[in-house]
């Protein structure tokens, strides 16, 4: 399909942009996107479910390098492992520069599997979303998605300036590198993350790969302009995301001012100049509060190819969010509850993060304070240089004394939440601790959450991805591949 999508179903981590959601949207002629965030971990946990589907096992087995898929099934498939009699999920190593080879394999295979399944049985287009800020899994994730023929890569939450070059290299099966940000590194030396396709396949034949298109997710025209002029190559287009969008948001420009509810206030300096974006000459999509037909038309009037929508899809039946949690939130919204807060502190990344304030979730401060701080997934850890010259990793949500011992500032730990465990729990795969504690979900959504009733039929509490497409596209909705 050469035509540009009118709707991009936004990448929603962890796992909310499921295979089923992306496949449904893609089959109806728009761009379905899977989330690549922490996907190695979720594959490992899915394989440990007692009711794991044969389709998933078959997808792992379809990976072109069978020794690798065999190792993964041997390690994580529930029939192969001893679950300790306590239903604890088996630990997956945390990402690091010198991570075990098997974790790199799991990252590659997990992205391959989701793209493979999302593309299966139709010829619609599929994208994968990654966050620039989560650096260590990037190269293996891109390679895995490309092995399954991913059509688009979308990346924001940072400045993904080198991605065009990396995609050029990986699509030719060449070694690709990215610099790792190392806090407190004064040596001036660049610490590189490297992925070599030929080293990965250990002498097996390399597979010819297609270069996916790259859409950079930006929140300002300045960044879009900067990326389009980069020596590393230009993105193929932009998703321009406004601060009402679900997930992480950009920080306001200048000094951060909080409103009475403790949320960052955005002002005129944060406004996007669409004239600048249009003049770049690349296609763009608008995101953040564009969940209606009128919003779609407004975006088109501004020169956009279409819109990227998250929140409306996040609560549809096809999303990866655990079913009863989704129903609880929809019921709360129908009663006028379930407020969305832009929390300036919750995310260890330092970006504001939107949370749905709903009972029995870790979005609520009083509930979260009862949680024992523990860091065992590690996707949001940042690298720092230890006194002995070696690399260490720390996260402001880990136990405070550990963070401080590693040279972190105690101030940075205040109000921080473990998004890794919270977001994985949102899928229904939360870890149970040995003392019986259960990791609770943290749900994110955009300000549009209050409008999701527009997708529900009278008296119903469930809606489908196709309802979202129909409402947004109106009479121009023509299912192309059902
Ligand atoms: C549950 C949820 C999780 C999200 N996770 C991500 C993510 O992992 N990466 C990303 O680039 N954007 C993420 N987003 C943002 C969406 O991709 C999309 O840009 C945004 O939701 C659009 O605004 P809307 O929520 O008003 O529709 C997330 C949004 C939601 C609702």
Coordinates of C-alpha atoms and ligand atoms in Angstrom, one line a residue:
X1 CA 0.0 0.0 0.0
X2 CA 1.6 3.3 -1.1
X3 CA -1.2 5.5 0.1
X4 CA -0.5 7.3 3.4
X5 CA -2.7 6.2 6.4
X6 CA -5.3 8.6 7.5
X7 CA -5.3 7.2 11.0
X8 CA -2.3 5.9 12.9
X9 CA -3.3 3.8 15.9
X10 CA -0.8 5.1 18.4
X11 CA 1.9 2.9 19.9
X12 CA 0.9 2.4 23.5
X13 CA 3.3 0.7 25.9
X14 CA 3.5 -1.6 27.6
X15 CA 1.5 -3.9 25.4
X16 CA -1.7 -1.8 25.2
X17 CA -1.1 -1.6 21.5
X18 CA -1.5 -5.4 21.1
X19 CA -1.2 -7.6 18.1
X20 CA -5.0 -7.9 17.9
X21 CA -5.5 -4.1 18.0
X22 CA -2.7 -3.3 15.4
X23 CA -3.9 -6.2 13.1
X24 CA -7.6 -4.9 13.3
X25 CA -6.7 -1.3 12.4
X26 CA -4.3 -2.5 9.6
X27 CA -6.9 -4.8 8.1
X28 CA -9.2 -1.8 7.8
X29 CA -6.7 0.1 5.7
X30 CA -5.1 2.3 8.4
X31 CA -1.7 2.0 10.2
X32 CA -1.8 -0.5 13.1
X33 CA 1.1 -0.1 15.5
X34 CA 2.5 -2.5 18.1
X35 CA 4.4 -1.2 21.1
X36 CA 8.0 -2.4 21.3
X37 CA 8.5 -1.2 24.8
X38 CA 9.5 -3.9 27.3
X39 CA 8.3 -6.5 24.7
X40 CA 10.9 -9.0 25.6
X41 CA 9.6 -9.1 29.1
X42 CA 5.9 -9.4 28.0
X43 CA 6.8 -12.2 25.6
X44 CA 8.5 -14.1 28.4
X45 CA 5.4 -13.6 30.6
X46 CA 2.9 -14.6 27.9
X47 CA 4.8 -17.8 27.3
X48 CA 4.5 -18.6 31.0
X49 CA 0.6 -18.3 31.0
X50 CA -1.1 -21.6 31.4
X51 CA -3.4 -20.8 28.5
X52 CA -0.7 -19.6 26.1
X53 CA -2.0 -19.8 22.5
X54 CA -0.6 -22.2 19.9
X55 CA -0.5 -19.2 17.6
X56 CA 2.1 -17.6 19.8
X57 CA 4.2 -20.7 20.0
X58 CA 4.0 -21.1 16.3
X59 CA 5.0 -17.5 15.8
X60 CA 8.1 -18.0 17.9
X61 CA 8.9 -21.2 16.0
X62 CA 8.6 -19.3 12.7
X63 CA 11.6 -17.1 13.6
X64 CA 14.1 -17.7 10.8
X65 CA 16.9 -18.9 13.2
X66 CA 15.4 -22.0 14.9
X67 CA 18.2 -22.5 17.5
X68 CA 17.3 -19.1 18.9
X69 CA 13.6 -19.8 19.1
X70 CA 14.3 -23.2 20.7
X71 CA 16.4 -21.6 23.4
X72 CA 13.6 -19.1 24.2
X73 CA 10.9 -21.7 24.5
X74 CA 13.2 -23.8 26.6
X75 CA 13.6 -20.9 29.0
X76 CA 10.2 -19.4 29.2
X77 CA 7.5 -21.6 27.8
X78 CA 5.4 -22.7 30.9
X79 CA 5.7 -26.4 30.2
X80 CA 9.5 -26.1 30.3
X81 CA 10.0 -24.2 33.5
X82 CA 9.5 -24.7 37.2
X83 CA 7.3 -21.9 38.4
X84 CA 8.5 -22.4 41.9
X85 CA 5.0 -23.5 42.9
X86 CA 4.2 -19.9 43.7
X87 CA 3.1 -18.6 40.3
X88 CA 6.0 -16.2 40.3
X89 CA 7.1 -15.1 36.9
X90 CA 10.6 -16.2 36.0
X91 CA 13.0 -13.3 36.1
X92 CA 14.2 -11.9 32.8
X93 CA 17.6 -10.1 33.0
X94 CA 17.5 -6.3 33.1
X95 CA 18.7 -4.5 30.0
X96 CA 22.4 -3.4 30.2
X97 CA 25.3 -2.8 27.8
X98 CA 26.8 -6.2 28.5
X99 CA 23.5 -8.0 28.9
X100 CA 23.4 -11.8 28.4
X101 CA 23.2 -12.9 24.8
X102 CA 19.9 -14.6 25.5
X103 CA 18.3 -11.3 26.5
X104 CA 19.3 -9.8 23.1
X105 CA 17.8 -12.9 21.4
X106 CA 14.6 -12.4 23.4
X107 CA 14.4 -8.7 22.4
X108 CA 14.9 -9.6 18.7
X109 CA 12.4 -12.5 18.8
X110 CA 9.7 -10.6 20.7
X111 CA 9.6 -7.8 18.2
X112 CA 9.7 -10.3 15.3
X113 CA 6.8 -12.3 16.8
X114 CA 4.5 -9.3 17.4
X115 CA 5.1 -7.8 13.9
X116 CA 4.8 -11.2 12.3
X117 CA 1.4 -11.9 14.1
X118 CA 0.1 -8.4 13.4
X119 CA 0.9 -8.8 9.7
X120 CA -0.4 -12.3 9.3
X121 CA -3.3 -13.0 6.9
X122 CA -3.6 -9.6 5.2
X123 CA -1.5 -7.1 3.4
X124 CA -2.1 -3.9 5.5
X125 CA 0.7 -1.9 7.0
X126 CA 2.1 -2.4 10.5
X127 CA 4.4 -0.1 12.5
X128 CA 6.3 -0.5 15.8
X129 CA 6.7 2.2 18.4
X130 CA 9.8 2.7 20.5
X131 CA 10.8 5.4 23.1
X132 CA 14.1 7.1 22.4
X133 CA 14.6 7.4 26.1
X134 CA 14.7 3.6 26.6
X135 CA 18.0 3.1 24.7
X136 CA 19.4 -0.3 25.4
X137 CA 16.7 -2.5 23.6
X138 CA 16.5 -0.2 20.5
X139 CA 18.9 -1.9 18.1
X140 CA 17.8 -5.5 18.7
X141 CA 14.2 -4.4 18.7
X142 CA 14.5 -2.7 15.3
X143 CA 16.3 -5.7 13.8
X144 CA 13.6 -8.1 15.1
X145 CA 10.8 -6.0 13.7
X146 CA 12.6 -5.7 10.4
X147 CA 13.0 -9.5 10.2
X148 CA 9.2 -9.7 10.2
X149 CA 8.9 -6.9 7.5
X150 CA 7.8 -4.0 9.7
X151 CA 6.5 -1.1 7.5
X152 CA 6.9 1.8 9.8
X153 CA 9.0 2.7 12.9
X154 CA 7.7 5.4 15.1
X155 CA 9.8 6.9 17.9
X156 CA 9.5 9.8 20.3
X157 CA 10.2 10.6 24.0
X158 CA 13.6 12.0 23.2
X159 CA 15.4 13.1 20.0
X160 CA 15.6 10.1 17.7
X161 CA 18.1 11.8 15.4
X162 CA 20.2 8.8 14.4
X163 CA 17.4 6.4 13.6
X164 CA 17.2 7.1 9.9
X165 CA 20.9 6.1 9.5
X166 CA 20.4 3.0 11.8
X167 CA 17.5 1.9 9.6
X168 CA 19.6 2.3 6.5
X169 CA 22.4 0.2 8.1
X170 CA 20.2 -2.6 9.5
X171 CA 18.2 -2.9 6.3
X172 CA 21.5 -3.8 4.6
X173 CA 22.4 -6.2 7.4
X174 CA 25.3 -3.9 8.4
X175 CA 26.4 -3.3 12.0
X176 CA 24.7 -0.3 13.6
X177 CA 25.7 1.7 16.6
X178 CA 24.0 4.3 18.8
X179 CA 25.6 6.3 21.6
X180 CA 24.5 5.4 25.1
X181 CA 23.8 8.3 27.4
X182 CA 26.0 7.9 30.5
X183 CA 25.3 10.2 33.4
X184 CA 28.2 11.9 35.0
X185 CA 30.6 10.8 32.3
X186 CA 33.3 13.4 32.1
X187 CA 35.8 11.3 30.1
X188 CA 34.6 12.6 26.8
X189 CA 34.5 9.1 25.4
X190 CA 31.4 7.9 23.7
X191 CA 29.9 4.6 25.0
X192 CA 28.4 2.8 22.1
X193 CA 25.6 0.2 21.8
X194 CA 26.3 -2.0 18.9
X195 CA 24.3 -4.6 17.0
X196 CA 25.9 -6.7 14.3
X197 CA 23.4 -8.8 12.3
X198 CA 26.1 -11.3 11.2
X199 CA 27.4 -11.8 14.8
X200 CA 23.8 -12.3 15.9
X201 CA 23.0 -15.0 13.4
X202 CA 26.5 -16.7 14.0
X203 CA 27.3 -17.6 10.4
X204 CA 23.8 -18.5 9.4
X205 CA 22.6 -16.8 6.1
X206 CA 21.4 -13.2 6.5
X207 CA 17.9 -12.4 5.3
X208 CA 17.3 -9.6 2.8
X209 CA 15.4 -6.8 4.7
X210 CA 13.2 -4.0 3.7
X211 CA 13.9 -0.5 5.1
X212 CA 10.8 0.6 7.0
X213 CA 9.7 4.3 6.9
X214 CA 10.5 6.3 10.0
X215 CA 8.1 8.7 11.6
X216 CA 9.5 10.8 14.4
X217 CA 7.1 11.8 17.2
X218 CA 7.8 15.4 18.1
X219 CA 6.0 18.1 20.2
X220 CA 7.6 21.1 18.6
X221 CA 8.1 22.5 15.1
X222 CA 11.7 23.3 16.1
X223 CA 12.5 19.7 16.7
X224 CA 10.8 18.6 13.5
X225 CA 12.9 21.1 11.5
X226 CA 16.1 20.0 13.3
X227 CA 15.4 16.3 12.6
X228 CA 14.6 17.0 8.9
X229 CA 18.0 18.6 8.4
X230 CA 20.1 16.0 10.2
X231 CA 23.2 14.6 8.7
X232 CA 22.0 11.2 9.8
X233 CA 19.1 11.5 7.3
X234 CA 15.6 12.8 7.7
X235 CA 12.6 11.1 9.1
X236 CA 10.0 10.2 6.4
X237 CA 7.3 12.1 8.3
X238 CA 6.3 13.4 11.7
X239 CA 3.7 12.7 14.3
X240 CA 3.1 16.0 16.1
X241 CA 1.9 15.3 19.6
X242 CA 0.2 17.9 21.8
X243 CA 0.4 17.8 25.6
X244 CA -3.2 16.4 26.1
X245 CA -2.1 13.1 24.6
X246 CA -1.9 9.9 26.7
X247 CA 1.4 8.4 27.9
X248 CA 4.5 10.7 28.4
X249 CA 4.3 14.3 27.4
X250 CA 7.0 16.8 26.6
X251 CA 8.0 19.2 29.4
X252 CA 6.6 22.7 29.0
X253 CA 9.2 25.1 27.7
X254 CA 11.0 27.3 30.1
X255 CA 10.4 27.2 33.9
X256 CA 7.9 24.6 34.9
X257 CA 4.8 26.1 36.6
X258 CA 2.3 23.8 38.3
X259 CA -1.4 24.5 38.6
X260 CA -3.5 23.9 41.8
X261 CA -3.7 20.2 41.0
X262 CA 0.1 19.9 40.7
X263 CA 0.0 19.6 36.9
X264 CA 2.5 21.3 34.6
X265 CA 1.0 24.3 32.8
X266 CA 1.6 24.7 29.0
X267 CA 1.6 28.1 27.5
X268 CA 2.0 30.0 24.2
X269 CA 5.7 29.0 24.0
X270 CA 4.5 25.3 23.7
X271 CA 2.3 26.0 20.7
X272 CA 3.2 24.4 17.5
X273 CA 3.7 26.5 14.4
X274 CA 2.0 24.5 11.7
X275 CA 3.3 26.8 9.0
X276 CA 6.9 25.6 9.8
X277 CA 5.8 21.9 9.9
X278 CA 4.0 22.3 6.5
X279 CA 7.0 24.0 5.0
X280 CA 9.2 21.0 5.8
X281 CA 7.3 19.3 3.1
X282 CA 7.0 15.9 4.7
X283 CA 3.7 14.2 5.7
X284 CA 2.6 14.7 9.2
X285 CA -0.1 13.4 11.6
X286 CA -1.5 15.2 14.6
X287 CA -1.9 13.5 18.0
X288 CA -3.4 14.4 21.3
X289 CA -7.1 14.9 21.6
X290 CA -8.0 14.1 18.0
X291 CA -10.6 11.4 18.8
X292 CA -13.6 12.7 16.8
X293 CA -14.6 13.2 13.2
X294 CA -14.5 17.0 13.6
X295 CA -10.9 16.7 15.1
X296 CA -9.9 14.6 12.1
X297 CA -11.2 17.2 9.7
X298 CA -9.5 20.0 11.7
X299 CA -6.2 18.1 11.4
X300 CA -6.7 17.7 7.6
X301 CA -7.4 21.5 7.4
X302 CA -4.1 22.2 9.1
X303 CA -2.4 20.2 6.3
X304 CA -2.0 16.9 8.1
X305 CA -2.2 13.6 6.3
X306 CA -4.3 12.5 9.3
X307 CA -4.2 11.8 13.0
X308 CA -2.6 9.5 15.5
X309 CA -5.1 8.3 18.1
X310 CA -4.3 6.5 21.4
X311 CA -6.8 6.9 24.2
X312 CA -9.8 5.9 22.1
X313 CA -8.1 2.6 21.0
X314 CA -6.6 1.9 24.5
X315 CA -10.1 1.1 25.9
X316 CA -11.4 -0.8 22.9
X317 CA -12.0 -4.5 23.2
X318 CA -8.9 -5.3 21.1
X319 CA -6.4 -3.5 23.2
X320 CA -4.0 -5.4 25.4
X321 CA -5.3 -3.8 28.7
X322 CA -6.6 -6.4 31.1
X323 CA -10.3 -6.8 30.4
X324 CA -11.8 -6.1 33.9
X325 CA -9.6 -3.1 34.5
X326 CA -10.7 -1.7 31.2
X327 CA -14.4 -2.3 32.1
X328 CA -13.9 -0.7 35.5
X329 CA -12.4 2.4 33.9
X330 CA -15.2 2.7 31.3
X331 CA -17.8 2.4 34.0
X332 CA -16.1 5.0 36.1
X333 CA -15.9 7.4 33.1
X334 CA -19.6 6.9 32.5
X335 CA -20.2 8.0 36.0
X336 CA -18.0 11.1 35.6
X337 CA -15.1 9.6 37.5
X338 CA -11.6 8.4 36.5
X339 CA -9.9 11.7 36.2
X340 CA -6.7 12.0 34.2
X341 CA -3.8 13.7 36.0
X342 CA -0.7 15.0 34.3
X343 CA 1.8 13.8 36.9
X344 CA 5.1 15.7 36.6
X345 CA 7.0 13.3 38.9
X346 CA 5.6 9.7 38.4
X347 CA 7.8 8.8 35.5
X348 CA 11.5 8.0 36.2
X349 CA 12.2 9.5 32.8
X350 CA 11.6 13.0 34.1
X351 CA 8.9 13.6 31.5
X352 CA 5.3 14.4 32.7
X353 CA 3.2 11.3 32.5
X354 CA -0.6 11.1 32.4
X355 CA -2.3 8.7 34.9
X356 CA -5.9 7.7 35.3
X357 CA -6.9 8.2 38.9
X358 CA -8.9 5.1 39.6
X359 CA -9.1 2.9 42.8
X360 CA -6.9 -0.1 43.3
X361 CA -4.2 1.1 41.0
X362 CA -0.8 2.5 41.8
X363 CA -1.7 5.8 40.1
X364 CA -3.0 6.9 43.5
X365 CA -0.3 8.2 45.8
X366 CA -1.9 6.7 49.0
X367 CA -2.0 3.2 47.3
X368 CA 1.5 3.5 45.9
X369 CA 3.0 4.4 49.2
X370 CA 2.2 0.9 50.5
X371 CA 4.3 -0.7 47.8
X372 CA 7.8 -1.9 48.7
X373 CA 10.2 -0.2 46.3
X374 CA 11.8 -2.8 44.1
X375 CA 13.5 -2.5 40.8
X376 CA 13.5 -5.9 38.9
X377 CA 12.5 -5.0 35.4
X378 CA 14.9 -2.2 34.7
X379 CA 13.7 -0.7 31.4
X380 CA 13.9 2.9 32.8
X381 CA 17.3 2.6 34.5
X382 CA 19.9 5.0 33.3
X383 CA 23.5 4.3 32.9
X384 CA 26.1 6.1 35.1
X385 CA 29.9 6.0 35.4
X386 CA 31.0 4.4 38.7
X387 CA 34.1 5.7 40.5
X388 CA 36.0 2.6 39.3
X389 CA 35.3 3.5 35.7
X390 CA 32.7 0.8 35.2
X391 CA 29.1 1.4 34.1
X392 CA 26.4 1.2 36.7
X393 CA 22.6 1.5 36.3
X394 CA 20.1 3.3 38.5
X395 CA 16.5 4.3 38.5
X396 CA 14.9 7.1 40.6
X397 CA 12.0 4.6 41.4
X398 CA 14.3 2.0 42.9
X399 CA 14.8 1.7 46.7
X400 CA 15.9 5.1 47.8
X401 CA 19.0 4.0 49.7
X402 CA 20.2 2.0 46.6
X403 CA 19.7 5.0 44.4
X404 CA 21.6 7.3 46.7
X405 CA 24.3 4.8 47.2
X406 CA 24.8 4.8 43.4
X407 CA 25.3 8.6 43.5
X408 CA 21.7 9.6 42.7
X409 CA 20.2 12.7 44.2
X410 CA 17.5 11.8 46.8
X411 CA 15.4 14.7 45.5
X412 CA 15.0 12.8 42.3
X413 CA 13.3 9.8 44.0
X414 CA 10.4 11.9 45.4
X415 CA 7.0 11.0 43.8
X416 CA 8.6 8.6 41.4
X417 CA 6.7 5.4 40.5
X418 CA 7.8 2.1 39.1
X419 CA 6.2 2.4 35.7
X420 CA 7.8 -0.9 34.5
X421 CA 5.9 -3.0 37.0
X422 CA 2.8 -0.8 37.0
X423 CA 2.4 -0.8 33.2
X424 CA 3.1 -4.6 32.9
X425 CA 0.5 -5.1 35.5
X426 CA -2.0 -3.2 33.4
X427 CA -1.9 -6.1 30.9
X428 CA -2.7 -8.6 33.6
X429 CA 0.8 -9.8 33.9
X430 CA 1.8 -8.2 37.2
X431 CA 4.3 -9.9 39.3
X432 CA 3.3 -11.6 42.6
X433 CA 5.9 -11.1 45.3
X434 CA 7.1 -13.9 47.6
X435 CA 5.4 -12.2 50.5
X436 CA 2.1 -12.4 48.6
X437 CA 2.0 -8.7 47.5
X438 CA 0.7 -8.2 44.0
X439 CA 2.0 -5.5 41.7
X440 CA -0.9 -3.1 40.9
X441 CA -1.5 -1.5 37.6
X442 CA -0.8 2.1 36.6
X443 CA -3.0 3.2 33.7
X444 CA -2.2 6.0 31.4
X445 CA -4.7 7.8 29.1
X446 CA -5.1 11.2 27.5
X447 CA -7.5 14.0 28.4
X448 CA -9.8 12.5 25.8
X449 CA -10.7 9.7 28.2
X450 CA -13.8 11.6 29.3
X451 CA -15.1 11.3 25.7
X452 CA -14.9 7.5 25.2
X453 CA -18.7 7.2 25.6
X454 CA -18.9 8.4 22.0
X455 CA -17.8 5.0 20.8
X456 CA -20.3 3.0 23.0
X457 CA -23.6 1.8 21.7
X458 CA -26.6 2.6 23.9
X459 CA -26.5 0.5 27.1
X460 CA -23.2 -1.2 26.2
X461 CA -19.9 -1.0 28.1
X462 CA -17.6 -2.5 25.4
X463 CA -16.7 -1.0 22.0
X464 CA -14.4 -2.2 19.3
X465 CA -11.5 -0.6 17.3
X466 CA -13.7 -0.5 14.2
X467 CA -16.2 1.7 16.2
X468 CA -13.3 4.2 16.7
X469 CA -12.4 4.1 13.0
X470 CA -16.1 4.6 12.0
X471 CA -16.7 7.5 14.3
X472 CA -13.5 9.3 13.3
X473 CA -13.6 8.7 9.6
X474 CA -17.4 9.1 9.3
X475 CA -18.7 8.4 5.8
X476 CA -15.2 8.1 4.4
X477 CA -14.7 4.9 6.4
X478 CA -14.4 2.1 3.9
X479 CA -13.2 -1.2 5.2
X480 CA -10.7 -2.4 2.6
X481 CA -9.7 -5.8 3.8
X482 CA -12.3 -7.3 6.0
Ligands
LIG1 C1 -2.2 3.8 27.2 C2 -1.3 4.7 26.4 C3 0.0 4.4 26.3 C4 0.9 5.1 25.5 N1 2.2 4.7 25.3 C5 3.0 5.3 24.4 C6 4.3 4.8 24.1 O1 4.7 3.8 24.6 N2 5.0 5.4 23.2 C7 4.5 6.6 22.5 O2 5.2 7.1 21.6 N3 3.3 7.1 22.8 C8 2.5 6.5 23.7 N4 1.3 6.9 23.9 C9 0.8 8.1 23.1 C10 0.0 7.5 21.9 O3 0.8 6.8 21.0 C11 -0.7 8.7 21.1 O4 0.2 9.5 20.5 C12 -1.6 9.5 22.0 O5 -2.4 8.7 22.8 C13 -2.5 10.4 21.1 O6 -3.3 11.2 21.9 P1 -4.7 10.7 22.5 O7 -4.4 9.9 23.7 O8 -5.4 12.0 22.9 O9 -5.5 9.9 21.5 C14 0.4 6.2 24.8 C15 -0.9 6.6 25.0 C16 -1.8 5.9 25.7 C17 -3.2 6.3 25.9

